[in-house]
Amino acid sequence: MKIPVRKLALLAISTLCQIAPCNAMSLLIDDFRDGSFSLIGRFGISLDDKDIQYGTMLGGSRYTALTSSSRQSGVTAILVSGGSEFSFNANVGPAGLLGNQGVFYSWYSVPLASRNFTSYSGFMLSIPSVTGAGIVEVQLGSASFSVPIDQAGAVFIPIKESEVISSILTSVSQIKLQLTAVSNDFSVSINRFSAIPEPSTCMLIAASIGLGMRRSRRSQ
């Protein structure tokens, strides 16, 4: 059965708009396939655990830290070797009082000293599972962007530009990913962290495909 040209064009545009921003045209920061670590809170010890790993993540290394002021036991941040999935868990210990229920953060140094992020609209996290409520924050220099986490799936953290932030985006040398537990039962797993380009990129692809399909139709 011959598929109508218009339907074929719409199918191609729809498919590319879904796939391209998250794969070929995005900037992969970390897919957590290497650089295993295990940061664990221990009973009776003020939790401020740190480590550094090397691998295929952006810049070739990540500096990780796990902190807590009110839950000094049971909070964990673990990446198992070969597992390709990082987990932050603040619900394995006793419930905390008011204060910091647990914070994990990871620093990435951008290669070649700095990178221009003005063509990116935000960041995407792929989250296989989550329990409770937390906050994810991405920092580029002095600019920070955050959204709540309370469900699994693709979580988008938009870059909300201003005149000040735009100047920061032109020369970014470090990226910080931070997870903060809001509820006592918070846990989350992440298997991909990327920067996503402007939506206009997809529209340009769609326009070029549509033009090509129209030319093809005229030649038939």
Protein backbone atom coordinates (compact mmCIF):
# COMPACT_ATOMS: atom_id res chain seq x y z
CA MET A 1 0.00 0.00 0.00
CA LYS A 2 1.35 3.39 -1.00
CA ILE A 3 1.53 5.90 1.86
CA PRO A 4 0.31 9.42 0.88
CA VAL A 5 3.13 11.96 0.64
CA ARG A 6 1.55 14.29 3.20
CA LYS A 7 1.14 11.54 5.80
CA LEU A 8 4.71 10.36 5.23
CA ALA A 9 6.02 13.89 5.75
CA LEU A 10 4.05 14.36 8.96
CA LEU A 11 5.28 11.01 10.26
CA ALA A 12 8.92 11.90 9.52
CA ILE A 13 8.61 15.33 11.12
CA SER A 14 6.91 13.95 14.22
CA THR A 15 9.53 11.22 14.63
CA LEU A 16 12.50 13.55 14.26
CA CYS A 17 11.05 16.15 16.60
CA GLN A 18 10.79 13.49 19.29
CA ILE A 19 14.18 11.85 18.75
CA ALA A 20 16.62 14.48 17.53
CA PRO A 21 16.64 16.90 20.51
CA CYS A 22 17.27 14.07 22.99
CA ASN A 23 19.92 12.18 21.05
CA ALA A 24 21.99 13.38 18.09
CA MET A 25 21.72 17.13 18.77
CA SER A 26 21.86 17.09 22.56
CA LEU A 27 25.03 17.38 24.64
CA LEU A 28 25.52 14.26 26.74
CA ILE A 29 26.90 15.21 30.14
CA ASP A 30 26.70 11.82 31.85
CA ASP A 31 25.12 8.46 31.05
CA PHE A 32 26.56 6.91 34.26
CA ARG A 33 28.05 3.93 32.44
CA ASP A 34 31.37 4.22 34.29
CA GLY A 35 33.01 5.95 37.25
CA SER A 36 31.37 3.88 39.97
CA PHE A 37 31.10 5.31 43.51
CA SER A 38 29.47 4.60 46.84
CA LEU A 39 28.78 7.45 49.28
CA ILE A 40 27.08 6.20 52.44
CA GLY A 41 25.99 7.94 55.64
CA ARG A 42 27.12 6.15 58.79
CA PHE A 43 25.38 6.26 62.16
CA GLY A 44 26.68 8.89 64.55
CA ILE A 45 28.95 10.58 62.00
CA SER A 46 28.20 14.02 60.59
CA LEU A 47 27.64 13.19 56.92
CA ASP A 48 29.85 14.96 54.40
CA ASP A 49 31.11 12.21 52.10
CA LYS A 50 33.11 13.07 48.95
CA ASP A 51 34.70 11.26 46.02
CA ILE A 52 36.01 11.82 42.48
CA GLN A 53 35.59 9.52 39.49
CA TYR A 54 37.01 9.38 35.97
CA GLY A 55 35.45 8.10 32.75
CA THR A 56 33.38 9.06 29.72
CA MET A 57 31.34 11.81 31.42
CA LEU A 58 31.68 15.40 30.15
CA GLY A 59 35.19 16.64 30.94
CA GLY A 60 36.39 13.14 31.81
CA SER A 61 35.67 13.37 35.53
CA ARG A 62 32.97 14.08 38.10
CA TYR A 63 33.37 15.27 41.68
CA THR A 64 30.57 13.92 43.88
CA ALA A 65 29.49 14.74 47.42
CA LEU A 66 26.72 13.68 49.79
CA THR A 67 25.72 15.88 52.72
CA SER A 68 23.06 15.93 55.44
CA SER A 69 22.55 18.02 58.55
CA SER A 70 19.53 16.20 59.99
CA ARG A 71 19.82 12.63 58.67
CA GLN A 72 23.32 11.46 59.50
CA SER A 73 22.64 7.77 58.89
CA GLY A 74 21.22 5.83 56.00
CA VAL A 75 21.48 8.44 53.22
CA THR A 76 23.26 6.94 50.19
CA ALA A 77 24.42 7.83 46.69
CA ILE A 78 25.62 4.84 44.67
CA LEU A 79 26.66 4.03 41.11
CA VAL A 80 27.42 0.34 40.67
CA SER A 81 30.14 -0.55 38.16
CA GLY A 82 28.50 -1.63 34.88
CA GLY A 83 25.05 -0.70 36.13
CA SER A 84 24.53 2.49 34.06
CA GLU A 85 22.17 3.86 36.71
CA PHE A 86 22.94 6.19 39.59
CA SER A 87 20.73 6.13 42.70
CA PHE A 88 20.31 8.65 45.52
CA ASN A 89 18.38 7.32 48.49
CA ALA A 90 17.39 9.31 51.57
CA ASN A 91 14.73 6.90 52.84
CA VAL A 92 16.85 4.07 54.25
CA GLY A 93 17.57 5.80 57.55
CA PRO A 94 15.44 7.26 60.36
CA ALA A 95 13.25 10.24 59.54
CA GLY A 96 15.03 13.54 60.00
CA LEU A 97 13.97 16.63 61.89
CA LEU A 98 13.69 20.04 60.28
CA GLY A 99 16.66 20.76 58.10
CA ASN A 100 18.64 19.06 55.37
CA GLN A 101 17.17 15.59 54.67
CA GLY A 102 20.03 14.83 52.28
CA VAL A 103 21.73 16.50 49.34
CA PHE A 104 23.80 14.94 46.56
CA TYR A 105 25.73 16.94 44.02
CA SER A 106 28.07 16.25 41.13
CA TRP A 107 30.45 18.73 39.47
CA TYR A 108 31.48 18.36 35.81
CA SER A 109 34.33 20.38 34.30
CA VAL A 110 33.62 21.37 30.71
CA PRO A 111 36.40 20.42 28.22
CA LEU A 112 38.46 23.11 26.48
CA ALA A 113 38.10 25.49 29.45
CA SER A 114 34.61 26.78 28.57
CA ARG A 115 31.59 26.18 26.35
CA ASN A 116 28.83 28.39 24.99
CA PHE A 117 25.40 27.25 26.22
CA THR A 118 23.29 29.95 24.58
CA SER A 119 21.97 27.44 22.00
CA TYR A 120 20.57 25.13 24.70
CA SER A 121 17.08 25.52 26.11
CA GLY A 122 17.63 23.39 29.22
CA PHE A 123 18.66 20.03 30.63
CA MET A 124 17.04 16.61 30.52
CA LEU A 125 17.22 13.85 33.12
CA SER A 126 16.08 10.31 32.38
CA ILE A 127 14.60 8.96 35.64
CA PRO A 128 13.62 5.26 35.76
CA SER A 129 12.20 5.45 39.29
CA VAL A 130 11.40 7.90 42.09
CA THR A 131 9.79 7.77 45.53
CA GLY A 132 8.63 10.74 47.58
CA ALA A 133 9.50 14.32 46.69
CA GLY A 134 12.75 16.07 45.89
CA ILE A 135 14.29 18.91 43.89
CA VAL A 136 16.79 18.74 41.02
CA GLU A 137 18.94 21.78 40.36
CA VAL A 138 21.47 22.50 37.61
CA GLN A 139 24.02 25.27 38.10
CA LEU A 140 26.08 26.98 35.41
CA GLY A 141 28.45 29.29 37.22
CA SER A 142 26.33 31.65 39.33
CA ALA A 143 23.13 30.81 37.42
CA SER A 144 20.92 28.00 38.74
CA PHE A 145 17.75 26.34 37.45
CA SER A 146 15.57 23.87 39.37
CA VAL A 147 12.35 21.86 39.18
CA PRO A 148 10.61 19.47 41.62
CA ILE A 149 10.88 15.68 41.19
CA ASP A 150 7.92 13.52 42.16
CA GLN A 151 7.48 11.12 39.25
CA ALA A 152 9.56 8.93 36.93
CA GLY A 153 10.20 9.66 33.25
CA ALA A 154 11.95 12.45 31.37
CA VAL A 155 12.40 15.53 33.56
CA PHE A 156 13.21 18.82 31.83
CA ILE A 157 14.99 21.66 33.66
CA PRO A 158 14.55 24.82 31.54
CA ILE A 159 17.17 27.55 31.28
CA LYS A 160 15.27 30.74 32.15
CA GLU A 161 17.28 33.42 30.46
CA SER A 162 17.75 37.03 31.48
CA GLU A 163 20.30 39.63 30.46
CA VAL A 164 22.62 38.57 33.29
CA ILE A 165 22.17 34.83 32.69
CA SER A 166 22.78 35.21 28.95
CA SER A 167 26.27 36.59 29.62
CA ILE A 168 26.99 33.62 31.92
CA LEU A 169 25.88 31.12 29.28
CA THR A 170 28.45 32.32 26.75
CA SER A 171 31.33 30.91 28.80
CA VAL A 172 30.51 27.93 31.06
CA SER A 173 33.43 26.06 32.60
CA GLN A 174 31.59 23.90 35.17
CA ILE A 175 28.19 22.23 35.48
CA LYS A 176 26.70 21.20 38.81
CA LEU A 177 23.89 18.67 39.18
CA GLN A 178 22.26 18.73 42.62
CA LEU A 179 19.54 16.55 44.14
CA THR A 180 17.84 17.56 47.39
CA ALA A 181 15.49 15.36 49.40
CA VAL A 182 12.31 17.22 50.38
CA SER A 183 10.36 14.35 51.94
CA ASN A 184 11.69 11.74 54.38
CA ASP A 185 10.98 8.94 51.90
CA PHE A 186 12.79 10.44 48.87
CA SER A 187 14.80 8.23 46.53
CA VAL A 188 15.60 8.59 42.82
CA SER A 189 17.53 6.81 40.09
CA ILE A 190 19.00 8.54 37.01
CA ASN A 191 20.55 6.99 33.90
CA ARG A 192 21.10 10.01 31.63
CA PHE A 193 21.90 13.72 32.04
CA SER A 194 21.98 15.90 28.91
CA ALA A 195 21.74 19.49 27.70
CA ILE A 196 18.94 19.99 25.16
CA PRO A 197 19.08 22.45 22.23
CA GLU A 198 16.59 25.17 21.40
CA PRO A 199 13.19 23.91 20.16
CA SER A 200 13.76 25.94 16.97
CA THR A 201 16.31 23.31 15.90
CA CYS A 202 13.52 20.78 15.53
CA MET A 203 11.39 23.28 13.65
CA LEU A 204 14.21 23.90 11.14
CA ILE A 205 14.53 20.16 10.54
CA ALA A 206 10.77 19.87 10.12
CA ALA A 207 10.74 22.76 7.65
CA SER A 208 13.55 21.27 5.56
CA ILE A 209 11.83 17.87 5.47
CA GLY A 210 8.53 19.46 4.49
CA LEU A 211 10.22 21.41 1.66
CA GLY A 212 11.90 18.26 0.40
CA MET A 213 8.64 16.32 0.45
CA ARG A 214 6.83 19.07 -1.47
CA ARG A 215 9.55 19.07 -4.15
CA SER A 216 9.29 15.27 -4.36
CA ARG A 217 5.53 15.50 -4.79
CA ARG A 218 5.81 18.05 -7.60
CA SER A 219 8.26 15.83 -9.48
CA GLN A 220 5.87 12.86 -9.37
